[in-house]
Amino acid sequence: MAVSPYRLPTGRTLKEEIAASRRAIMTKTPTKTDEQVSFLRRSNAIQCSVCYRSFSDVEKALKPKSLPACGHTFCTFCIEKLNRKPCPTCRKVNDIDAEKVPINYALMNLIGEMQTERGPPPEIKDDPFVPCFENAKHESKMYCTDCQQAYCQRCFADAHSAKFMKDHKNIPVEKRPFTIPDCPNCPNGRVADAAIYYCPQLGCSENRITCIKCRNIHHRNHKVQMILPQLEKNYSKVEELLEKVQEKDKKVLKFNEYLGQLLDDADDQQSDHIAKIRNHFDNLKHNAITKYEKFMKKEEKKIENAMNQCCRSVAQIKGAKGRIVECLKRKRDLHDIDKFFKEVEGLKGVDTLGDFFPLNEYELTPDMSVEPKRPVKRPRLEDPSKDPVVAPQVKPVKEEVDSDGTYVDSDNDSDEDSSDDSSDDEAPPVRGDSDDDSSEYDPSDDSDDEDVIVLD
Ligand SMILES: [Zn+2]
Ligand SMILES: [Zn+2]
Ligand SMILES: [Zn+2]
Ligand SMILES: [Zn+2]
Ligand SMILES: [Zn+2]
Ligand SMILES: [Zn+2]
């Protein structure tokens, strides 16, 4: 069997191969005899005649390349090793750089077709979980219970193409028996034996696993156990652990999914809630404005009615004044002045200013859901000639006339003087006019009769 400078055809180093053989002996694996190996090689009709590895359409190092001078075909790995040396088969001169030697595509396609019949191409890894027995870079998929070796699907098919191996049984690689570890106590310089014992002794400070030979040195009086049952027990424990981890994984994923859902829904929920908030405040705004507009309409109507009343009063006053002035100028009709007094007495009164506030003094309530609040302060009439004067505080004319039947001048003068001193709030509401009068110009139900004052 030709040996490449680095690895054996199996992909193992020499040391690894020896260790594997020893392990095989320990686990009673029948090793392949030389005849079996060469038969296998022959059954793999298409292989490199230098390294005996099967050509591959997948692995770069095993792609077939043909030397242009003679047409002999070798794997890419061996062509690179050749490096301008003569052809190993016919010794013809070869003066082409390795990377310029062309790939034999016809052969490679043929290999590809042959190999697809033997299952999917192997998973190539630098450090597979279970290396294929035929190639240490293949991830194994199955385990031959007869060869007691793991294989990738293709290598299993290749290795078992011989008639006498056809009835080998295989199981999924996960179900393969446990691998006995190498003994860590075996002295350097010789290949380690399989550590078939496990030492559970309390206080044992040695390596817990050992081969037969080292057991007598390191665990002389210790009660050691076979390692295999221990491995099986531990395997079950680790399997349970994996289940727990997977359970956790599932939970975390589910939670994560749930959170993602929350996040997805957040946008929808947000726009929904914002729409509701907007709607709510739109309604409030609409109601407040409607209420305010209604209030303003009512106030305007009240002012208009009062103005109409004023116009009527002005006309009546003008008439009375004209007649009185005429009487004084003509010095006529002075024998019967009762009619003048009666006419003046009958003049329509006007509302006290207290009922009519400047609208900018109305205060909106904080939530604006009800009518604006009336100001507490009494309004003043602006008189350009004097300081602002409080609404004249007048004693009802009716009472004066009733008391002594005469019109008193001095009373009016004193009223004007005292009006400056009296504070707004102290001005007592005085009743002056009849009920029918006030109802004439006040459309609102809550007519403030108490505040009505008659002015002369
Ligand atoms: Zn080769
Ligand atoms: Zn050749
Ligand atoms: Zn087998
Ligand atoms: Zn393989
Ligand atoms: Zn040992
Ligand atoms: Zn021990």
Coordinates of C-alpha atoms and ligand atoms in Angstrom, one line a residue:
M1 CA 0.0 0.0 0.0
A2 CA 1.6 3.3 -1.1
V3 CA 1.8 5.9 1.6
S4 CA 1.5 9.6 0.8
P5 CA 4.0 11.8 2.7
Y6 CA 1.3 13.1 5.1
R7 CA -1.7 10.8 5.3
L8 CA -2.6 7.2 4.6
P9 CA -5.3 6.5 2.0
T10 CA -7.8 6.4 4.8
G11 CA -7.0 10.0 5.6
R12 CA -5.4 9.1 8.9
T13 CA -1.8 9.5 9.9
L14 CA 0.2 6.4 10.6
K15 CA -0.1 6.9 14.4
E16 CA -3.8 7.4 14.1
E17 CA -4.1 4.3 12.0
I18 CA -2.2 2.2 14.6
A19 CA -4.3 3.5 17.4
A20 CA -7.5 2.7 15.4
S21 CA -6.3 -0.8 14.8
R22 CA -5.6 -1.3 18.5
R23 CA -9.0 0.1 19.4
A24 CA -10.5 -2.2 16.8
I25 CA -8.8 -5.1 18.6
M26 CA -10.1 -4.0 22.0
T27 CA -13.7 -3.7 20.6
K28 CA -13.2 -7.0 18.6
T29 CA -13.5 -5.2 15.3
P30 CA -12.3 -7.4 12.4
T31 CA -9.7 -5.4 10.6
K32 CA -9.6 -5.5 6.9
T33 CA -7.1 -7.9 5.5
D34 CA -4.8 -6.7 2.7
E35 CA -6.8 -8.8 0.2
Q36 CA -10.0 -7.1 1.3
V37 CA -8.4 -3.7 1.0
S38 CA -7.0 -4.4 -2.5
F39 CA -10.3 -5.9 -3.6
L40 CA -12.1 -2.8 -2.3
R41 CA -9.6 -0.7 -4.3
R42 CA -10.2 -2.7 -7.4
S43 CA -13.9 -2.5 -7.0
N44 CA -13.5 1.3 -7.0
A45 CA -12.4 1.0 -10.6
I46 CA -11.8 4.7 -10.9
Q47 CA -9.0 5.7 -8.6
C48 CA -5.6 7.5 -8.7
S49 CA -2.9 5.0 -9.4
V50 CA -0.4 6.9 -7.2
C51 CA -2.4 7.3 -4.0
Y52 CA -5.2 4.8 -4.6
R53 CA -7.8 7.2 -3.5
S54 CA -11.1 7.3 -5.5
F55 CA -11.4 10.3 -7.8
S56 CA -14.2 12.7 -6.8
D57 CA -16.2 15.3 -8.5
V58 CA -16.7 17.0 -5.2
E59 CA -13.4 17.1 -3.4
K60 CA -11.0 19.4 -5.0
A61 CA -7.9 17.4 -4.1
L62 CA -9.4 14.2 -5.7
K63 CA -10.5 15.7 -9.0
P64 CA -8.9 13.7 -11.9
K65 CA -6.3 15.6 -14.0
S66 CA -4.6 14.2 -17.2
L67 CA -1.0 14.9 -18.2
P68 CA -1.1 16.4 -21.7
A69 CA 2.0 14.6 -22.9
C70 CA 0.8 11.0 -22.3
G71 CA -2.8 11.3 -21.1
H72 CA -2.3 9.4 -17.9
T73 CA -4.7 10.5 -15.2
F74 CA -3.9 11.2 -11.5
C75 CA -5.7 13.0 -8.7
T76 CA -5.1 16.8 -8.3
F77 CA -3.2 16.2 -5.0
C78 CA -0.7 13.8 -6.7
I79 CA -0.3 16.0 -9.8
E80 CA 0.6 18.9 -7.4
K81 CA 3.2 16.6 -5.7
L82 CA 4.6 15.6 -9.1
N83 CA 5.5 19.1 -10.0
R84 CA 7.2 18.7 -13.5
K85 CA 8.7 15.3 -12.7
P86 CA 8.1 12.5 -15.3
C87 CA 4.8 10.6 -15.5
P88 CA 4.8 7.9 -12.7
T89 CA 3.2 5.4 -15.1
C90 CA 5.1 5.8 -18.4
R91 CA 8.0 8.1 -17.4
K92 CA 7.3 10.5 -20.3
V93 CA 8.7 14.0 -19.8
N94 CA 6.2 16.3 -18.0
D95 CA 7.1 20.0 -18.2
I96 CA 3.8 21.6 -17.3
D97 CA 3.1 23.5 -14.0
A98 CA 0.7 21.6 -11.8
E99 CA -2.1 24.2 -11.9
K100 CA -2.0 24.2 -15.7
V101 CA -2.6 20.4 -16.0
P102 CA -6.2 20.2 -17.3
I103 CA -9.0 18.4 -15.4
N104 CA -10.3 15.3 -17.1
Y105 CA -13.9 16.4 -17.4
A106 CA -15.2 13.3 -19.2
L107 CA -14.0 11.2 -16.3
M108 CA -15.2 13.6 -13.7
N109 CA -18.7 13.7 -15.1
L110 CA -18.7 9.9 -15.3
I111 CA -17.7 9.7 -11.6
G112 CA -20.4 12.2 -10.8
E113 CA -23.0 10.1 -12.4
M114 CA -21.7 6.9 -10.8
Q115 CA -21.6 8.6 -7.4
T116 CA -25.1 10.0 -7.5
E117 CA -26.3 6.5 -7.8
R118 CA -24.6 5.7 -4.6
G119 CA -26.3 8.4 -2.6
P120 CA -25.7 12.1 -1.9
P121 CA -22.1 13.4 -1.9
P122 CA -20.5 13.3 1.6
E123 CA -20.6 16.4 3.8
I124 CA -17.0 17.6 3.8
K125 CA -15.7 19.0 7.1
D126 CA -12.3 19.8 8.6
D127 CA -13.5 18.3 11.9
P128 CA -16.5 16.1 11.4
F129 CA -18.4 14.8 14.5
V130 CA -17.9 11.3 13.3
P131 CA -15.2 10.9 10.6
C132 CA -15.9 8.5 7.8
F133 CA -13.7 5.4 8.0
E134 CA -12.7 5.9 4.3
N135 CA -12.0 9.7 4.6
A136 CA -11.5 11.5 7.8
K137 CA -13.1 14.7 6.3
H138 CA -16.4 13.0 5.5
E139 CA -19.2 13.3 8.1
S140 CA -20.5 9.8 8.7
K141 CA -24.2 9.0 8.3
M142 CA -24.2 5.3 9.1
Y143 CA -22.4 2.6 11.1
C144 CA -21.7 -0.9 9.8
T145 CA -22.3 -3.3 12.6
D146 CA -20.2 -5.9 10.8
C147 CA -17.2 -3.8 10.0
Q148 CA -17.9 -1.8 13.2
Q149 CA -17.0 1.4 11.4
A150 CA -18.8 4.6 10.6
Y151 CA -19.2 5.7 6.9
C152 CA -20.7 8.4 4.9
Q153 CA -23.4 7.1 2.5
R154 CA -21.1 7.0 -0.5
C155 CA -18.1 5.4 1.1
F156 CA -20.4 2.8 2.7
A157 CA -21.7 1.9 -0.8
D158 CA -18.2 1.9 -2.2
A159 CA -16.8 -0.2 0.7
H160 CA -19.6 -2.7 0.5
S161 CA -19.8 -3.1 -3.2
A162 CA -18.0 -6.5 -3.0
K163 CA -20.3 -9.5 -3.0
F164 CA -19.0 -10.9 0.3
M165 CA -19.8 -7.6 2.1
K166 CA -23.2 -7.1 0.6
D167 CA -25.1 -8.5 3.6
H168 CA -23.4 -6.1 6.1
K169 CA -26.0 -4.4 8.3
N170 CA -25.9 -0.7 8.9
I171 CA -27.5 1.5 11.6
P172 CA -27.8 5.3 11.8
V173 CA -24.5 6.6 13.0
E174 CA -26.1 8.1 16.2
K175 CA -26.9 4.5 17.3
R176 CA -23.3 3.3 17.1
P177 CA -21.6 1.8 20.2
F178 CA -19.5 4.0 22.4
T179 CA -15.9 4.7 21.7
I180 CA -13.6 3.6 24.5
P181 CA -11.2 6.6 25.2
D182 CA -7.4 6.2 25.1
C183 CA -5.7 5.5 28.4
P184 CA -4.2 8.8 29.7
N185 CA -1.8 7.0 31.9
C186 CA 0.0 5.0 29.3
P187 CA 3.7 6.2 29.1
N188 CA 4.7 8.5 26.2
G189 CA 6.4 6.8 23.4
R190 CA 4.0 3.9 23.0
V191 CA 0.5 3.9 21.6
A192 CA -2.1 4.3 24.4
D193 CA -4.3 1.3 25.1
A194 CA -8.1 1.7 25.4
A195 CA -9.1 2.8 28.9
I196 CA -11.7 0.1 29.6
Y197 CA -11.9 0.8 33.3
Y198 CA -13.4 3.6 35.3
C199 CA -12.3 4.2 39.0
P200 CA -15.1 5.5 41.2
Q201 CA -13.0 5.1 44.4
L202 CA -13.5 8.0 46.9
G203 CA -10.4 10.1 47.2
C204 CA -8.7 8.7 44.2
S205 CA -6.4 11.4 42.9
E206 CA -5.4 9.5 39.7
N207 CA -6.9 9.8 36.2
R208 CA -10.3 8.2 36.6
I209 CA -10.0 6.1 33.4
T210 CA -7.3 3.5 32.8
C211 CA -6.3 0.6 30.7
I212 CA -5.6 -2.9 32.2
K213 CA -1.8 -2.3 32.5
C214 CA -2.0 1.1 34.0
R215 CA -4.7 0.0 36.4
N216 CA -2.3 -2.2 38.3
I217 CA 0.1 0.7 38.7
H218 CA -2.2 3.7 39.4
H219 CA -5.3 2.0 40.9
R220 CA -3.8 -1.0 42.6
N221 CA -6.2 -1.3 45.6
H222 CA -9.1 0.6 44.0
K223 CA -12.4 -1.1 43.0
V224 CA -12.6 -0.2 39.4
Q225 CA -15.6 -0.7 37.1
M226 CA -16.0 -1.4 33.4
I227 CA -16.2 1.9 31.7
L228 CA -18.9 1.0 29.1
P229 CA -21.9 0.9 31.5
Q230 CA -20.7 4.2 32.9
L231 CA -20.5 5.7 29.4
E232 CA -24.0 4.4 28.7
K233 CA -25.4 5.8 32.0
N234 CA -23.7 9.2 31.3
Y235 CA -24.9 9.2 27.8
S236 CA -28.5 8.9 29.0
K237 CA -27.9 11.7 31.5
V238 CA -26.5 14.0 28.8
E239 CA -29.4 13.1 26.5
E240 CA -31.8 14.2 29.3
L241 CA -29.7 17.4 29.6
L242 CA -30.1 17.9 25.9
E243 CA -33.9 17.5 26.3
K244 CA -33.9 20.1 29.0
V245 CA -31.8 22.5 26.9
Q246 CA -34.1 21.9 23.9
E247 CA -37.1 22.6 26.2
K248 CA -35.5 25.8 27.3
D249 CA -34.7 26.6 23.7
K250 CA -38.3 26.1 22.7
K251 CA -39.5 28.2 25.5
V252 CA -37.1 31.1 24.7
L253 CA -38.0 30.9 21.0
K254 CA -41.7 30.9 21.9
F255 CA -41.2 33.8 24.2
N256 CA -39.2 35.6 21.5
E257 CA -41.9 34.9 19.0
Y258 CA -44.5 36.3 21.5
L259 CA -42.4 39.4 22.0
G260 CA -42.1 39.8 18.2
Q261 CA -45.9 39.5 18.0
L262 CA -46.3 42.2 20.6
L263 CA -43.9 44.4 18.7
D264 CA -45.8 43.7 15.4
D265 CA -49.1 44.5 17.1
A266 CA -47.7 47.5 18.8
D267 CA -48.0 49.6 15.7
D268 CA -51.6 48.6 15.0
Q269 CA -52.5 49.0 18.7
Q270 CA -50.9 52.4 18.8
S271 CA -52.7 53.8 15.8
D272 CA -55.9 52.3 17.1
H273 CA -55.5 54.0 20.5
I274 CA -54.3 57.3 19.0
A275 CA -57.4 57.3 16.8
K276 CA -59.5 56.8 19.9
I277 CA -57.7 59.6 21.8
R278 CA -58.1 61.9 18.8
N279 CA -61.8 61.0 18.5
H280 CA -62.3 61.6 22.2
F281 CA -60.8 65.0 22.1
D282 CA -62.3 65.9 18.8
N283 CA -65.7 65.3 20.4
L284 CA -64.8 67.3 23.5
K285 CA -63.6 70.1 21.3
H286 CA -66.7 70.0 19.1
N287 CA -68.9 70.0 22.2
A288 CA -67.0 72.8 23.8
I289 CA -67.1 75.0 20.7
T290 CA -70.8 74.3 20.1
K291 CA -71.6 75.1 23.7
Y292 CA -69.5 78.3 23.5
E293 CA -71.1 79.4 20.2
K294 CA -74.6 78.8 21.7
F295 CA -73.6 80.8 24.7
M296 CA -72.3 83.6 22.5
K297 CA -75.5 83.6 20.4
K298 CA -77.5 83.9 23.6
E299 CA -75.4 86.8 24.9
E300 CA -75.6 88.6 21.6
K301 CA -79.3 88.2 21.6
K302 CA -79.5 89.5 25.1
I303 CA -77.4 92.6 24.2
E304 CA -79.5 93.2 21.0
N305 CA -82.7 93.0 23.0
A306 CA -81.3 95.5 25.6
M307 CA -80.3 97.8 22.7
N308 CA -83.7 97.7 21.2
Q309 CA -85.1 98.5 24.7
C310 CA -82.7 101.4 24.9
C311 CA -83.9 102.8 21.5
R312 CA -87.5 102.6 22.6
S313 CA -86.6 104.3 25.9
V314 CA -84.7 107.0 24.0
A315 CA -87.7 107.8 21.9
Q316 CA -90.0 108.0 24.9
I317 CA -87.5 110.1 26.9
K318 CA -87.1 112.4 23.9
G319 CA -90.9 112.9 23.8
A320 CA -91.2 113.6 27.5
K321 CA -88.2 115.9 27.4
G322 CA -89.6 117.8 24.5
R323 CA -92.9 118.3 26.3
I324 CA -91.2 119.4 29.5
V325 CA -88.9 121.8 27.7
E326 CA -91.9 123.2 25.8
C327 CA -93.8 123.7 29.1
L328 CA -90.8 125.5 30.6
K329 CA -90.1 127.7 27.6
R330 CA -93.8 128.6 27.0
K331 CA -94.5 128.8 30.8
R332 CA -97.7 127.2 29.9
D333 CA -99.7 124.3 31.4
L334 CA -97.9 124.9 34.7
H335 CA -101.2 124.5 36.5
D336 CA -101.2 120.8 35.8
I337 CA -97.7 119.3 36.1
D338 CA -98.9 115.9 37.4
K339 CA -99.0 114.6 33.9
F340 CA -95.2 115.4 33.5
F341 CA -94.4 113.5 36.6
K342 CA -96.6 110.6 35.6
E343 CA -95.0 110.5 32.2
V344 CA -91.5 110.5 33.7
E345 CA -92.5 107.9 36.2
G346 CA -93.9 105.7 33.4
L347 CA -90.7 105.8 31.3
K348 CA -89.2 102.4 30.7
G349 CA -86.2 101.6 32.9
V350 CA -82.9 100.2 31.6
D351 CA -81.0 97.3 32.9
T352 CA -78.3 97.8 35.4
L353 CA -74.8 97.4 33.8
G354 CA -74.4 94.5 36.2
D355 CA -76.1 92.2 33.7
F356 CA -73.8 93.1 30.8
F357 CA -70.1 92.2 31.2
P358 CA -67.5 92.8 28.6
L359 CA -67.2 89.4 26.9
N360 CA -63.5 89.3 27.3
E361 CA -64.0 89.1 31.1
Y362 CA -65.9 85.9 30.8
E363 CA -63.6 83.1 31.9
L364 CA -63.5 79.7 30.2
T365 CA -63.7 76.8 32.7
P366 CA -60.5 74.7 32.8
D367 CA -62.1 71.7 30.9
M368 CA -64.2 74.1 28.8
S369 CA -67.1 71.6 28.9
V370 CA -69.6 74.2 30.4
E371 CA -70.4 77.8 29.6
P372 CA -67.8 80.5 30.4
K373 CA -68.0 81.8 34.0
R374 CA -69.5 85.2 34.7
P375 CA -66.9 87.6 36.1
V376 CA -67.3 88.5 39.8
K377 CA -66.2 92.1 39.3
R378 CA -68.9 94.6 38.4
P379 CA -68.4 96.4 35.1
R380 CA -67.8 100.2 35.1
L381 CA -69.0 102.6 32.5
E382 CA -66.2 104.6 30.9
D383 CA -66.8 108.4 31.2
P384 CA -64.2 110.3 29.2
S385 CA -64.6 113.5 31.3
K386 CA -64.2 111.8 34.7
D387 CA -62.6 108.9 36.4
P388 CA -64.4 105.6 35.7
V389 CA -67.6 105.7 37.6
V390 CA -69.5 102.8 39.2
A391 CA -72.9 102.0 37.8
P392 CA -75.0 104.7 39.4
Q393 CA -76.6 103.6 42.6
V394 CA -80.0 105.0 42.5
K395 CA -82.8 104.7 45.0
P396 CA -85.9 103.6 43.2
V397 CA -87.9 106.5 42.0
K398 CA -91.1 104.7 42.7
E399 CA -90.4 104.6 46.5
E400 CA -89.6 108.3 46.6
V401 CA -92.7 109.3 44.8
D402 CA -94.7 106.9 47.0
S403 CA -93.3 108.4 50.2
D404 CA -94.1 112.1 49.8
G405 CA -95.4 112.5 46.3
T406 CA -92.7 115.0 45.3
Y407 CA -89.7 114.9 43.1
V408 CA -86.5 115.5 45.2
D409 CA -83.5 117.1 43.4
S410 CA -81.0 116.9 46.3
D411 CA -81.2 113.1 46.5
N412 CA -79.9 112.7 43.0
D413 CA -76.9 115.0 43.7
S414 CA -75.9 113.2 46.8
D415 CA -76.1 109.9 44.9
E416 CA -73.6 111.1 42.4
D417 CA -71.1 112.1 45.1
S418 CA -71.3 108.9 47.1
S419 CA -71.1 106.7 44.0
D420 CA -67.3 107.3 43.8
D421 CA -66.7 106.0 47.3
S422 CA -68.9 102.9 47.3
S423 CA -67.1 99.8 46.2
D424 CA -68.4 97.7 43.4
D425 CA -69.3 94.7 45.4
E426 CA -71.1 96.7 48.1
A427 CA -73.6 98.1 45.7
P428 CA -76.8 96.5 46.9
P429 CA -78.9 95.0 44.1
V430 CA -82.0 97.2 44.0
R431 CA -85.3 96.2 42.5
G432 CA -86.7 99.0 40.4
D433 CA -88.9 97.9 37.5
S434 CA -91.9 95.7 37.2
D435 CA -91.6 92.1 36.3
D436 CA -93.3 92.4 32.9
D437 CA -90.7 95.0 31.9
S438 CA -87.7 92.7 32.5
S439 CA -89.3 89.8 30.8
E440 CA -89.8 91.9 27.7
Y441 CA -86.1 92.1 26.8
D442 CA -84.6 89.1 28.6
P443 CA -85.2 85.9 26.7
S444 CA -83.2 83.7 29.1
D445 CA -85.1 81.8 31.8
D446 CA -82.7 82.7 34.6
S447 CA -83.6 86.4 34.5
D448 CA -81.7 88.3 37.2
D449 CA -84.5 90.4 38.5
E450 CA -82.6 91.4 41.6
D451 CA -80.0 93.3 39.6
V452 CA -82.4 95.4 37.6
I453 CA -82.1 99.1 38.5
V454 CA -84.1 102.0 37.1
L455 CA -82.1 105.0 35.9
D456 CA -83.7 108.4 35.5
Ligands
ZN1 ZN -3.4 10.4 -6.3
ZN2 ZN 2.1 8.5 -18.6
ZN3 ZN -19.3 -3.5 6.7
ZN4 ZN -16.7 8.8 3.2
ZN5 ZN -2.6 2.7 30.1
ZN6 ZN -8.4 4.9 41.3

